[in-house]
């Protein structure tokens, strides 16, 4: 597959990244501004939105290398560029687990 065949999917991916960044930013702003959303579960959802935003920047790194015609990079540079994205995706999974546990506790043992 040549780089010319990768341009269109990469452009679609970049548009999706910016849409995701916009939506996740709105989730974080709504959680901060609205007092009724300042509950533990909503803070976890906002943290997951933040982790998702950092994860999406990994897609932009790929797009930069594709459009700059840089085919190779050093292993250390790759680690530095992809580590935040990888760690935030793992953090996002932990946050999803915490949200699930919070919802399960809320259903099994509700406050009376």
PDB file of C-alpha atoms in Angstrom:
ATOM      1  CA  UNK A   1       0.000   0.000   0.000  1.00  0.00           C
ATOM      2  CA  UNK A   2       1.504   3.307  -1.052  1.00  0.00           C
ATOM      3  CA  UNK A   3       1.362   6.507   0.931  1.00  0.00           C
ATOM      4  CA  UNK A   4      -1.047   8.006  -1.615  1.00  0.00           C
ATOM      5  CA  UNK A   5      -3.611   5.351  -0.693  1.00  0.00           C
ATOM      6  CA  UNK A   6      -3.249   6.286   2.986  1.00  0.00           C
ATOM      7  CA  UNK A   7      -4.018   9.993   2.596  1.00  0.00           C
ATOM      8  CA  UNK A   8      -7.828   9.768   2.470  1.00  0.00           C
ATOM      9  CA  UNK A   9      -8.219   7.448   5.493  1.00  0.00           C
ATOM     10  CA  UNK A  10      -5.758   9.618   7.411  1.00  0.00           C
ATOM     11  CA  UNK A  11      -7.695  12.787   6.600  1.00  0.00           C
ATOM     12  CA  UNK A  12     -10.913  11.103   7.768  1.00  0.00           C
ATOM     13  CA  UNK A  13      -9.069  10.024  10.920  1.00  0.00           C
ATOM     14  CA  UNK A  14      -7.868  13.587  11.563  1.00  0.00           C
ATOM     15  CA  UNK A  15     -11.421  14.921  11.214  1.00  0.00           C
ATOM     16  CA  UNK A  16     -12.613  12.253  13.662  1.00  0.00           C
ATOM     17  CA  UNK A  17      -9.828  13.174  16.098  1.00  0.00           C
ATOM     18  CA  UNK A  18     -10.877  16.825  16.136  1.00  0.00           C
ATOM     19  CA  UNK A  19     -14.542  15.866  16.577  1.00  0.00           C
ATOM     20  CA  UNK A  20     -13.586  13.624  19.509  1.00  0.00           C
ATOM     21  CA  UNK A  21     -11.440  16.378  21.040  1.00  0.00           C
ATOM     22  CA  UNK A  22     -14.323  18.846  20.727  1.00  0.00           C
ATOM     23  CA  UNK A  23     -16.854  16.483  22.319  1.00  0.00           C
ATOM     24  CA  UNK A  24     -14.558  15.441  25.164  1.00  0.00           C
ATOM     25  CA  UNK A  25     -13.703  19.068  25.890  1.00  0.00           C
ATOM     26  CA  UNK A  26     -17.424  19.805  26.164  1.00  0.00           C
ATOM     27  CA  UNK A  27     -17.842  16.925  28.639  1.00  0.00           C
ATOM     28  CA  UNK A  28     -15.034  18.272  30.822  1.00  0.00           C
ATOM     29  CA  UNK A  29     -16.311  21.864  30.689  1.00  0.00           C
ATOM     30  CA  UNK A  30     -19.881  20.784  31.490  1.00  0.00           C
ATOM     31  CA  UNK A  31     -18.655  18.766  34.469  1.00  0.00           C
ATOM     32  CA  UNK A  32     -16.671  21.705  35.821  1.00  0.00           C
ATOM     33  CA  UNK A  33     -19.340  24.384  35.284  1.00  0.00           C
ATOM     34  CA  UNK A  34     -22.527  22.529  36.250  1.00  0.00           C
ATOM     35  CA  UNK A  35     -22.855  21.967  40.000  1.00  0.00           C
ATOM     36  CA  UNK A  36     -25.341  19.106  39.568  1.00  0.00           C
ATOM     37  CA  UNK A  37     -22.749  17.176  37.532  1.00  0.00           C
ATOM     38  CA  UNK A  38     -20.103  17.371  40.246  1.00  0.00           C
ATOM     39  CA  UNK A  39     -20.653  13.846  41.526  1.00  0.00           C
ATOM     40  CA  UNK A  40     -17.996  11.108  41.797  1.00  0.00           C
ATOM     41  CA  UNK A  41     -19.285   9.198  38.767  1.00  0.00           C
ATOM     42  CA  UNK A  42     -19.344  12.348  36.645  1.00  0.00           C
ATOM     43  CA  UNK A  43     -15.779  13.170  37.692  1.00  0.00           C
ATOM     44  CA  UNK A  44     -14.773   9.684  36.553  1.00  0.00           C
ATOM     45  CA  UNK A  45     -16.509  10.285  33.224  1.00  0.00           C
ATOM     46  CA  UNK A  46     -14.654  13.607  32.859  1.00  0.00           C
ATOM     47  CA  UNK A  47     -11.352  11.866  33.681  1.00  0.00           C
ATOM     48  CA  UNK A  48     -12.121   9.274  31.025  1.00  0.00           C
ATOM     49  CA  UNK A  49     -12.802  12.083  28.540  1.00  0.00           C
ATOM     50  CA  UNK A  50      -9.416  13.611  29.401  1.00  0.00           C
ATOM     51  CA  UNK A  51      -7.663  10.266  28.953  1.00  0.00           C
ATOM     52  CA  UNK A  52      -9.460   9.797  25.630  1.00  0.00           C
ATOM     53  CA  UNK A  53      -8.247  13.213  24.475  1.00  0.00           C
ATOM     54  CA  UNK A  54      -4.618  12.323  25.211  1.00  0.00           C
ATOM     55  CA  UNK A  55      -5.083   8.978  23.458  1.00  0.00           C
ATOM     56  CA  UNK A  56      -6.312  10.726  20.311  1.00  0.00           C
ATOM     57  CA  UNK A  57      -3.093  12.713  19.987  1.00  0.00           C
ATOM     58  CA  UNK A  58      -1.365   9.437  19.056  1.00  0.00           C
ATOM     59  CA  UNK A  59      -3.360   9.460  15.809  1.00  0.00           C
ATOM     60  CA  UNK A  60      -2.066  12.928  15.004  1.00  0.00           C
ATOM     61  CA  UNK A  61       1.524  11.706  15.357  1.00  0.00           C
ATOM     62  CA  UNK A  62       0.882   9.118  12.647  1.00  0.00           C
ATOM     63  CA  UNK A  63      -0.697  11.775  10.428  1.00  0.00           C
ATOM     64  CA  UNK A  64       2.296  14.084  10.894  1.00  0.00           C
ATOM     65  CA  UNK A  65       4.716  11.381   9.807  1.00  0.00           C
ATOM     66  CA  UNK A  66       2.559  10.451   6.830  1.00  0.00           C
ATOM     67  CA  UNK A  67       2.147  13.995   5.519  1.00  0.00           C
ATOM     68  CA  UNK A  68       5.761  15.018   6.165  1.00  0.00           C
ATOM     69  CA  UNK A  69       7.006  12.039   4.095  1.00  0.00           C
ATOM     70  CA  UNK A  70       9.081  10.839   7.031  1.00  0.00           C
ATOM     71  CA  UNK A  71       9.054   7.088   6.719  1.00  0.00           C
ATOM     72  CA  UNK A  72      11.446   6.082   9.460  1.00  0.00           C
ATOM     73  CA  UNK A  73      12.026   7.324  12.973  1.00  0.00           C
ATOM     74  CA  UNK A  74      14.246   6.115  15.756  1.00  0.00           C
ATOM     75  CA  UNK A  75      12.879   3.676  18.284  1.00  0.00           C
ATOM     76  CA  UNK A  76      13.430   6.135  21.134  1.00  0.00           C
ATOM     77  CA  UNK A  77      11.506   8.890  19.333  1.00  0.00           C
ATOM     78  CA  UNK A  78       8.662   6.465  18.709  1.00  0.00           C
ATOM     79  CA  UNK A  79       8.584   5.546  22.404  1.00  0.00           C
ATOM     80  CA  UNK A  80       8.499   9.217  23.422  1.00  0.00           C
ATOM     81  CA  UNK A  81       5.731  10.073  20.971  1.00  0.00           C
ATOM     82  CA  UNK A  82       3.507   7.054  21.629  1.00  0.00           C
ATOM     83  CA  UNK A  83       3.974   6.633  25.397  1.00  0.00           C
ATOM     84  CA  UNK A  84       1.454   9.318  26.452  1.00  0.00           C
ATOM     85  CA  UNK A  85      -1.141   7.818  24.140  1.00  0.00           C
ATOM     86  CA  UNK A  86      -0.522   4.286  25.401  1.00  0.00           C
ATOM     87  CA  UNK A  87      -0.541   5.242  29.082  1.00  0.00           C
ATOM     88  CA  UNK A  88      -3.698   7.315  28.729  1.00  0.00           C
ATOM     89  CA  UNK A  89      -5.500   4.475  26.956  1.00  0.00           C
ATOM     90  CA  UNK A  90      -4.547   2.147  29.835  1.00  0.00           C
ATOM     91  CA  UNK A  91      -5.662   4.806  32.326  1.00  0.00           C
ATOM     92  CA  UNK A  92      -8.949   5.091  30.430  1.00  0.00           C
ATOM     93  CA  UNK A  93      -9.536   1.360  30.864  1.00  0.00           C
ATOM     94  CA  UNK A  94      -8.956   1.660  34.611  1.00  0.00           C
ATOM     95  CA  UNK A  95     -11.398   4.582  34.743  1.00  0.00           C
ATOM     96  CA  UNK A  96     -14.024   2.536  32.877  1.00  0.00           C
ATOM     97  CA  UNK A  97     -13.571  -0.212  35.471  1.00  0.00           C
ATOM     98  CA  UNK A  98     -13.989   2.356  38.271  1.00  0.00           C
ATOM     99  CA  UNK A  99     -17.154   3.726  36.632  1.00  0.00           C
ATOM    100  CA  UNK A 100     -18.537   0.199  36.343  1.00  0.00           C
ATOM    101  CA  UNK A 101     -17.798  -0.558  39.993  1.00  0.00           C
ATOM    102  CA  UNK A 102     -19.344   2.763  41.045  1.00  0.00           C
ATOM    103  CA  UNK A 103     -22.512   2.035  39.064  1.00  0.00           C
ATOM    104  CA  UNK A 104     -22.680  -1.527  40.406  1.00  0.00           C
ATOM    105  CA  UNK A 105     -22.388  -0.311  44.003  1.00  0.00           C
ATOM    106  CA  UNK A 106     -25.034   2.326  43.276  1.00  0.00           C
ATOM    107  CA  UNK A 107     -27.449  -0.358  42.080  1.00  0.00           C
ATOM    108  CA  UNK A 108     -26.694  -3.094  44.612  1.00  0.00           C
ATOM    109  CA  UNK A 109     -26.440  -0.884  47.713  1.00  0.00           C
ATOM    110  CA  UNK A 110     -28.238   2.399  46.992  1.00  0.00           C
ATOM    111  CA  UNK A 111     -28.285   5.175  49.575  1.00  0.00           C
ATOM    112  CA  UNK A 112     -31.609   5.313  51.380  1.00  0.00           C
TER     113      UNK A 112
END
